XYZ file of N, CA and C in Angstrom:
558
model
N 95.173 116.307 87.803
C 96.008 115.478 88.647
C 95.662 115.788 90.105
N 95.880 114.823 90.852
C 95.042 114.786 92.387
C 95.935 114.092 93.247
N 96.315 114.180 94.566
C 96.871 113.593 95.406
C 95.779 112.411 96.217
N 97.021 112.148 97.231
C 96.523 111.213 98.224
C 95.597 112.167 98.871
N 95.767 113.690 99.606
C 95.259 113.719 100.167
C 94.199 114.563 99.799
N 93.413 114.761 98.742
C 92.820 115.270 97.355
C 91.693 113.851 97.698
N 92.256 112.676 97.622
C 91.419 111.966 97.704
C 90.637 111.487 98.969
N 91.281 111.572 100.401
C 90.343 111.523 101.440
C 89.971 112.240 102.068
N 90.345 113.513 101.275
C 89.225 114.823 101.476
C 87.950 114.703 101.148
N 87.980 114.165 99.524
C 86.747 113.807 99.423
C 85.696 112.897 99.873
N 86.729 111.605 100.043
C 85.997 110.389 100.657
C 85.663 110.943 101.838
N 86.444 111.850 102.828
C 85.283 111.849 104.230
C 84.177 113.061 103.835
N 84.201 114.057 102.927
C 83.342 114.725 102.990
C 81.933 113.815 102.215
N 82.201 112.968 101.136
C 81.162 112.125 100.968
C 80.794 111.415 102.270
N 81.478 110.980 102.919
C 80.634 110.287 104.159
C 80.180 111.433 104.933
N 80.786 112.502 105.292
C 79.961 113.321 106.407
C 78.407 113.980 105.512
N 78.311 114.293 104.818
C 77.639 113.762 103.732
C 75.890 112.967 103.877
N 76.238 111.599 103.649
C 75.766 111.026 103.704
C 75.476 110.137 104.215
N 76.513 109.916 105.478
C 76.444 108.763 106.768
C 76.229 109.472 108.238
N 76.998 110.219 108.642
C 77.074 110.476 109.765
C 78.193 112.181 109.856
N 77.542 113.493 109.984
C 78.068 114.452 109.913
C 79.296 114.536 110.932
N 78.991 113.999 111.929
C 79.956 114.143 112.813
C 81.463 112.831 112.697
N 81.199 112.397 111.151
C 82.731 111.215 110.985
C 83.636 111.908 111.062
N 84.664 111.280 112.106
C 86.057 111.980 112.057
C 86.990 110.450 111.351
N 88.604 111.505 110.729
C 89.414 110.773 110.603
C 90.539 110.200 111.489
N 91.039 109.553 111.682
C 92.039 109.098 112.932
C 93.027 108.375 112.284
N 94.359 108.860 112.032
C 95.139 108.268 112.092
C 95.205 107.000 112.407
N 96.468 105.860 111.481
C 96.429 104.474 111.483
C 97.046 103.964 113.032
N 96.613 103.587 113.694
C 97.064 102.540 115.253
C 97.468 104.141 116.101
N 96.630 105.073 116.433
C 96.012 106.029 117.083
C 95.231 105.881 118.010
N 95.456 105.636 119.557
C 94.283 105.658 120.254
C 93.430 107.187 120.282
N 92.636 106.518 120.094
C 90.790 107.841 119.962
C 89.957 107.470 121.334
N 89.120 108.580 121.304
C 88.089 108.529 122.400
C 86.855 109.151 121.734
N 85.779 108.437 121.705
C 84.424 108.742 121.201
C 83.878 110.085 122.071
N 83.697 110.855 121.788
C 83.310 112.031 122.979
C 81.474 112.158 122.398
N 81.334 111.953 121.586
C 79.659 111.857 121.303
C 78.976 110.880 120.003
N 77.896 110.462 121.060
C 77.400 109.876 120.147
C 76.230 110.000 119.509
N 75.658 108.949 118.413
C 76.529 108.216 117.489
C 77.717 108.540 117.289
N 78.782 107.879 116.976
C 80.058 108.070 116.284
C 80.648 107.108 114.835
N 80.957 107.854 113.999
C 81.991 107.405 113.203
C 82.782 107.478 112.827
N 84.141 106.383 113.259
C 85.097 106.865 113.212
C 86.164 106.569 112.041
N 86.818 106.868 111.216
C 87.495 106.454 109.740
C 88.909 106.160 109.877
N 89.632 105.496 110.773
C 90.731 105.200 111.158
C 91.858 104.986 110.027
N 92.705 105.420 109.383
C 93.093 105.452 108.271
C 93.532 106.246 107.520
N 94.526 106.060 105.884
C 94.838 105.562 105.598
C 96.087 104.929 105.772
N 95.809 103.818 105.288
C 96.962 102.361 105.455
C 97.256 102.483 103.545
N 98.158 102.743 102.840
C 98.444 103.071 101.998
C 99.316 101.847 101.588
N 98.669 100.948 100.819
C 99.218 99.772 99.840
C 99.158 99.885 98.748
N 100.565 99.709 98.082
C 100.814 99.638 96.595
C 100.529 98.501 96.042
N 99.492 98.655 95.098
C 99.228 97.872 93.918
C 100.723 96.856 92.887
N 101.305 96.452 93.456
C 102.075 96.296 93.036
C 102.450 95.500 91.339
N 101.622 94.551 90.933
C 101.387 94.631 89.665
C 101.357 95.150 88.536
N 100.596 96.465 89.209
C 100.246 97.574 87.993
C 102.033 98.352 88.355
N 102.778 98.304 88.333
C 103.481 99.016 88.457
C 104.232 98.765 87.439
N 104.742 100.069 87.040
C 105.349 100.100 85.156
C 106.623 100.988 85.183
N 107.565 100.643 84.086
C 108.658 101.450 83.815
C 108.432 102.369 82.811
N 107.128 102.188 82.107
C 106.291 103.057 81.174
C 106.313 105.013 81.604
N 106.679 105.466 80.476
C 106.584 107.063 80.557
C 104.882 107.602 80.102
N 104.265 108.313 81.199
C 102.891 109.221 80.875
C 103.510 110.126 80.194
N 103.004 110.543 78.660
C 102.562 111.741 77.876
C 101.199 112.048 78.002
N 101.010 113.364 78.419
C 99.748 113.949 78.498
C 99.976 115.662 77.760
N 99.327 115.521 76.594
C 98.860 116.601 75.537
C 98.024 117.561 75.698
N 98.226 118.915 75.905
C 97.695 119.484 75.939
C 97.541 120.575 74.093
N 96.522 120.080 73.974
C 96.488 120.372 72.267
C 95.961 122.369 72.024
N 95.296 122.742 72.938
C 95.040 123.949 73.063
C 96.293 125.087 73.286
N 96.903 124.289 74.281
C 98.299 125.485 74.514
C 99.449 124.419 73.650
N 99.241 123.828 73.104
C 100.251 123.046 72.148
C 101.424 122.723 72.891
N 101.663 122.049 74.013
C 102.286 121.845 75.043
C 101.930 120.207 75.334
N 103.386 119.470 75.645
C 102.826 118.070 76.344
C 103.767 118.342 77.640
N 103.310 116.919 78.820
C 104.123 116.878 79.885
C 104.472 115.880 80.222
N 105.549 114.811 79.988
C 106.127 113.852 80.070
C 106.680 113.303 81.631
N 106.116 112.382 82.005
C 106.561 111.884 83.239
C 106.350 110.383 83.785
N 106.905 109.416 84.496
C 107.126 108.781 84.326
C 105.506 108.077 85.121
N 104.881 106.780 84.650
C 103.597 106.577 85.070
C 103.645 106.658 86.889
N 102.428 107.119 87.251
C 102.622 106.789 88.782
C 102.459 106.080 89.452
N 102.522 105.497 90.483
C 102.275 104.610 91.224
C 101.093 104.602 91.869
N 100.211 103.415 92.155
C 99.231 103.108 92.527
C 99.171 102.483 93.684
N 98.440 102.928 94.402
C 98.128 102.732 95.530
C 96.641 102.769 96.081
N 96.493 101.359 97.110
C 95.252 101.323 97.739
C 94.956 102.139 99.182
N 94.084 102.984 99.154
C 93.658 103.261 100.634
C 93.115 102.871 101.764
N 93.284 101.687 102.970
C 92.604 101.054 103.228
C 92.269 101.703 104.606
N 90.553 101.757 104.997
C 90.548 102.296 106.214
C 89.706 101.495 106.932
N 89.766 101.840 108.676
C 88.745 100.583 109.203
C 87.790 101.759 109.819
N 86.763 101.561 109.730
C 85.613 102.089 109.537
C 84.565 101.472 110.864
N 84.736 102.288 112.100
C 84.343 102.601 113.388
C 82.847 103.012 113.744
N 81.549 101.956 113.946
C 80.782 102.690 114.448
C 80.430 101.989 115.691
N 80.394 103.619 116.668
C 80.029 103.228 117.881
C 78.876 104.188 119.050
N 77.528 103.473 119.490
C 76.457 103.898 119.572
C 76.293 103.552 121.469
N 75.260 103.954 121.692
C 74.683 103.397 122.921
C 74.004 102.547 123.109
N 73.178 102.596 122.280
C 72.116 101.436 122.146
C 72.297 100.585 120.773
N 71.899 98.684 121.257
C 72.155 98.314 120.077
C 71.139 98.474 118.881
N 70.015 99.069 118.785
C 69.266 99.404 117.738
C 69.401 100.893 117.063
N 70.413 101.519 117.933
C 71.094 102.770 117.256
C 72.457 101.589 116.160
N 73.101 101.176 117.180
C 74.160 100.270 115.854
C 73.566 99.507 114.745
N 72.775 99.181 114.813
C 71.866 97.932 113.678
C 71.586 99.387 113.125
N 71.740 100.512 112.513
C 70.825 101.526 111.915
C 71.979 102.109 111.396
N 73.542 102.237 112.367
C 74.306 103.394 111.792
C 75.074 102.192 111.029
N 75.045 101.026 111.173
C 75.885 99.877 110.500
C 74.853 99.567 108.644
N 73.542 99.649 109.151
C 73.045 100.133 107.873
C 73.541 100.823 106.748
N 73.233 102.047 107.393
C 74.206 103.116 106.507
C 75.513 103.429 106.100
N 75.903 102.530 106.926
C 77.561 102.226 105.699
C 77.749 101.685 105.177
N 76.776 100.158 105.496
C 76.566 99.342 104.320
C 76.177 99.753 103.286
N 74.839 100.892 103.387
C 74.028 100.937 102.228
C 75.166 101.822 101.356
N 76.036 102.632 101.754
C 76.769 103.851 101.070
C 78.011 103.011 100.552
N 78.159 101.838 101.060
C 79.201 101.572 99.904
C 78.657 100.277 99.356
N 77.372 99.846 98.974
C 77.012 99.361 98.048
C 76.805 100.076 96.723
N 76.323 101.143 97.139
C 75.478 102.123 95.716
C 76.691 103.445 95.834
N 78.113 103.234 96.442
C 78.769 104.388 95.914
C 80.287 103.309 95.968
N 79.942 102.881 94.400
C 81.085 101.934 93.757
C 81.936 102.404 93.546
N 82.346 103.784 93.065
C 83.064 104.680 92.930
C 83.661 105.992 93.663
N 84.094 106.826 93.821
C 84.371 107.749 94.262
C 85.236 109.073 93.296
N 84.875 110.453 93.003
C 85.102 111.242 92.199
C 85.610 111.953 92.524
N 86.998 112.110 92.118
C 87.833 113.192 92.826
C 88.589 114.299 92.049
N 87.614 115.798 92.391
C 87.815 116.573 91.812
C 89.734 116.961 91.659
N 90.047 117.972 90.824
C 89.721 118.477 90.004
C 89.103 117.973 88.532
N 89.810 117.213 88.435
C 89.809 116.690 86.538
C 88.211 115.597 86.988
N 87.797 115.587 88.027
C 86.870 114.195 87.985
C 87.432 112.956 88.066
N 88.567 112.483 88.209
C 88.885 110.935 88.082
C 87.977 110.226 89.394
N 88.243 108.522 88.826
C 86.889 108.192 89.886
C 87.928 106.912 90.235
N 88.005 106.497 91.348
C 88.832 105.601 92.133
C 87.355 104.811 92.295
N 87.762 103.248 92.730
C 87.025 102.345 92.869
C 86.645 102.268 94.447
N 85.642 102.268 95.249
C 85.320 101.871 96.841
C 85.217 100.662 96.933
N 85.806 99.705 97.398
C 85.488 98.466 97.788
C 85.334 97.734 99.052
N 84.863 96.843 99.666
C 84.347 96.296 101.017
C 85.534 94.973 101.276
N 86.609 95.355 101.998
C 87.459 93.953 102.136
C 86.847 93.639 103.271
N 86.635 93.945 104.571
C 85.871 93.251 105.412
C 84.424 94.001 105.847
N 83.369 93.211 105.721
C 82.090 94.108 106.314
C 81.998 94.326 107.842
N 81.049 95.376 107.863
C 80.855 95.949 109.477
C 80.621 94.384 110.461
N 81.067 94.532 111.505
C 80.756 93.763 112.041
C 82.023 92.193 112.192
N 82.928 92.450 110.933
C 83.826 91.498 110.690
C 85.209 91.695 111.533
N 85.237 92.543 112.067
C 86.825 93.098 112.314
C 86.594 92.873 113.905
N 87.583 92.263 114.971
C 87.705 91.987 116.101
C 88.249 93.391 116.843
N 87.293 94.008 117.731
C 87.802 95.028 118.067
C 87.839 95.097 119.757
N 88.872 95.087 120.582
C 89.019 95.384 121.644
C 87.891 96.533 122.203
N 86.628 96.288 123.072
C 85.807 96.881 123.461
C 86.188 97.277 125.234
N 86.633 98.226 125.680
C 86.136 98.247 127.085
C 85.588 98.999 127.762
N 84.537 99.261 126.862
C 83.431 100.452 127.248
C 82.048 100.065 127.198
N 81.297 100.013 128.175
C 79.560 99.775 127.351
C 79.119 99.872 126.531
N 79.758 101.109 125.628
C 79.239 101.237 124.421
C 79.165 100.125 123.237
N 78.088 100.137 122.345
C 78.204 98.985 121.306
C 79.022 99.767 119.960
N 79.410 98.614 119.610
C 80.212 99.064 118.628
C 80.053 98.121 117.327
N 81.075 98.495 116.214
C 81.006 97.585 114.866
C 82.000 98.052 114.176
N 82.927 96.977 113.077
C 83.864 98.070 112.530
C 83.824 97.002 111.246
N 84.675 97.575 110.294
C 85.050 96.692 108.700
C 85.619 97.558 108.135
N 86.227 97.087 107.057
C 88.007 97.845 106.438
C 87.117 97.727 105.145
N 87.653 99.229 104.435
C 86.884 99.735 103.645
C 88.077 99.977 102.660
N 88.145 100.110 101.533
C 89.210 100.303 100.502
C 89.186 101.482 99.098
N 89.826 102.414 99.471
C 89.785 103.382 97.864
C 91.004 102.636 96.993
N 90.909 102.121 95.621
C 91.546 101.713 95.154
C 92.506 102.018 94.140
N 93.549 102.253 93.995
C 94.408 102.660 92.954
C 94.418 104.085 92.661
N 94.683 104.434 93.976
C 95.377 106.604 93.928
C 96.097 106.903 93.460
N 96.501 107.288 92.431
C 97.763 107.649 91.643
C 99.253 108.782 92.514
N 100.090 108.087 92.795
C 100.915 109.280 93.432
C 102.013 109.128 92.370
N 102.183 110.496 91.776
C 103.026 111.227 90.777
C 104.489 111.209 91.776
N 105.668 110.996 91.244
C 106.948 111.979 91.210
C 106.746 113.022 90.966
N 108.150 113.952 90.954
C 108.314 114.714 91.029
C 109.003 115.631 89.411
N 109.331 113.938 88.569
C 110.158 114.029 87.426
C 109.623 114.945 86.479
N 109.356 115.890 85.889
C 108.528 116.334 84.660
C 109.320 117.383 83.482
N 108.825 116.199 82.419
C 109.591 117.442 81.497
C 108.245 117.799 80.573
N 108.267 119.314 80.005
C 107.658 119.791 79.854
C 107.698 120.424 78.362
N 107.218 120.675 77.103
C 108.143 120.885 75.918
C 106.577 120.822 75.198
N 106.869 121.910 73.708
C 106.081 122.136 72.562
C 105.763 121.016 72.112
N 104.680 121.316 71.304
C 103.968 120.262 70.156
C 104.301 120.638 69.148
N 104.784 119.513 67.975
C 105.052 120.289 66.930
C 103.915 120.477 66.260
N 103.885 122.061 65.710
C 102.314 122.386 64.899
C 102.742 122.097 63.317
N 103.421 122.369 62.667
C 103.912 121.784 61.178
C 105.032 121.150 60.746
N 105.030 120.065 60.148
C 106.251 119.152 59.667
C 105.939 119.425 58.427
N 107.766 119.970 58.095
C 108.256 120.223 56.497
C 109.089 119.204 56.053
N 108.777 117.919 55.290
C 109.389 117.182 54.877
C 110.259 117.669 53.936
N 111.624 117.830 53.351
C 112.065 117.827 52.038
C 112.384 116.594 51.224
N 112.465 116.558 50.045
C 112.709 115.017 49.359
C 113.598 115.891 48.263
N 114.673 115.053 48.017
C 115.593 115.623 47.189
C 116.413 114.497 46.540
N 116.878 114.235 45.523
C 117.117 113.524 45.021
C 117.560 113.513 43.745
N 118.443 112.721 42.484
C 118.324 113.158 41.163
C 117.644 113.693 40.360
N 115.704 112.742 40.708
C 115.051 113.849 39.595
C 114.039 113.909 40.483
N 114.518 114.460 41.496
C 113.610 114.839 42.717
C 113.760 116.168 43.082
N 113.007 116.912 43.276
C 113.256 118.041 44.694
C 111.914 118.568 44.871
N 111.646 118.594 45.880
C 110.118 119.150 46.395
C 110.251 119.083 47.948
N 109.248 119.971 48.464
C 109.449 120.045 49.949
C 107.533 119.996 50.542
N 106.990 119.334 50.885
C 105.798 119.070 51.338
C 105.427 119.503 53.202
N 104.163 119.827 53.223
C 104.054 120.436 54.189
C 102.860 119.525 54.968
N 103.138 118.989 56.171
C 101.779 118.352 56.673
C 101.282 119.091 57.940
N 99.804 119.222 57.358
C 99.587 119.692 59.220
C 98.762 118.587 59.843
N 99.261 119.214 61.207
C 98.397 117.832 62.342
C 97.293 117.859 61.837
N 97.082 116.314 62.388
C 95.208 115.952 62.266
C 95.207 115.271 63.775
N 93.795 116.018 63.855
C 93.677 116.284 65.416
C 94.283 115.539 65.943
């Protein structure tokens, strides 16, 4: 099980990573100041619930080794949406760092977020270059809203309780009596 912030731990360390070492995160409607460049900046998250998927359904999750389950109610889903800041000096430095965010969320459809591995979906709601951004600096710039999809955030509710390891049926009756023993199958 993994949080919200479990998950854009990882998402910026995959981008520092593989886009630009120096990406910072910035808070949603935060004024920032670029202090070096290249820059990328990850403005975000804007945290929207999936609202559809949302269920009155109870999670059981089994743990068959310590013969233990943990009952809680499903969680809520939520999208991460961030707007995604690059800003250069020159415009053939931007045509290059706008590349590379393109290219990283074409071929990284997914995103894996340790512990257990679960993998949230990356998706492109607006591309670089799409988003109207108040400029009043020389610098060139580019931006587009980027999306982790469906983060699971847990309550707090949990009940916690044995597995049963053997069921003793009895059957009893006039010309009955016997008592049978079943064990689990896996």
């Amino acid at each position: 099980m993994f949080s919200v912030r479990d998950a854009v731990e990882t998402f910026i360390r995959l981008v520092r990573a593989e886009i630009a070492a120096n990406a910072v995160l910035v808070p949603p409607d935060d004024a920032f100041e670029v202090t070096r460049l290249p820059s990328l900046v990850l403005q975000g998250p804007v945290l929207v619930e999936d609202k559809p998927r949302r269920t009155m359904a109870r999670q059981v999750v089994k743990d068959t080794d310590a013969l233990t389950y943990e009952e809680r109610p499903f969680p809520r889903l939520y999208h991460l949406d961030f707007d995604v800041i690059a800003t250069t000096a020159k415009e053939a430095e931007l045509l290059d760092l706008v590349a590379k965010v393109v290219a990283f969320f074409a071929f990284h459809r997914e995103l894996e977020v340790p512990p257990d591995g679960a993998k949230l979906a990356l998706t492109e709601l607006t591309p670089m270059g799409g988003l109207g951004r108040v400029n009043l600096t020389n610098l060139k710039q580019s931006s587009g809203r980027y999306r982790i999809e469906d983060c699971p955030v847990y309550g707090g509710e949990v009940e916690v309780g044995k597995l049963i390891l053997t069921r003793i049926f009895e059957y009893q009756g006039p010309a009955l009596e016997e008592a049978r023993t079943h064990e689990p199958t896996g």
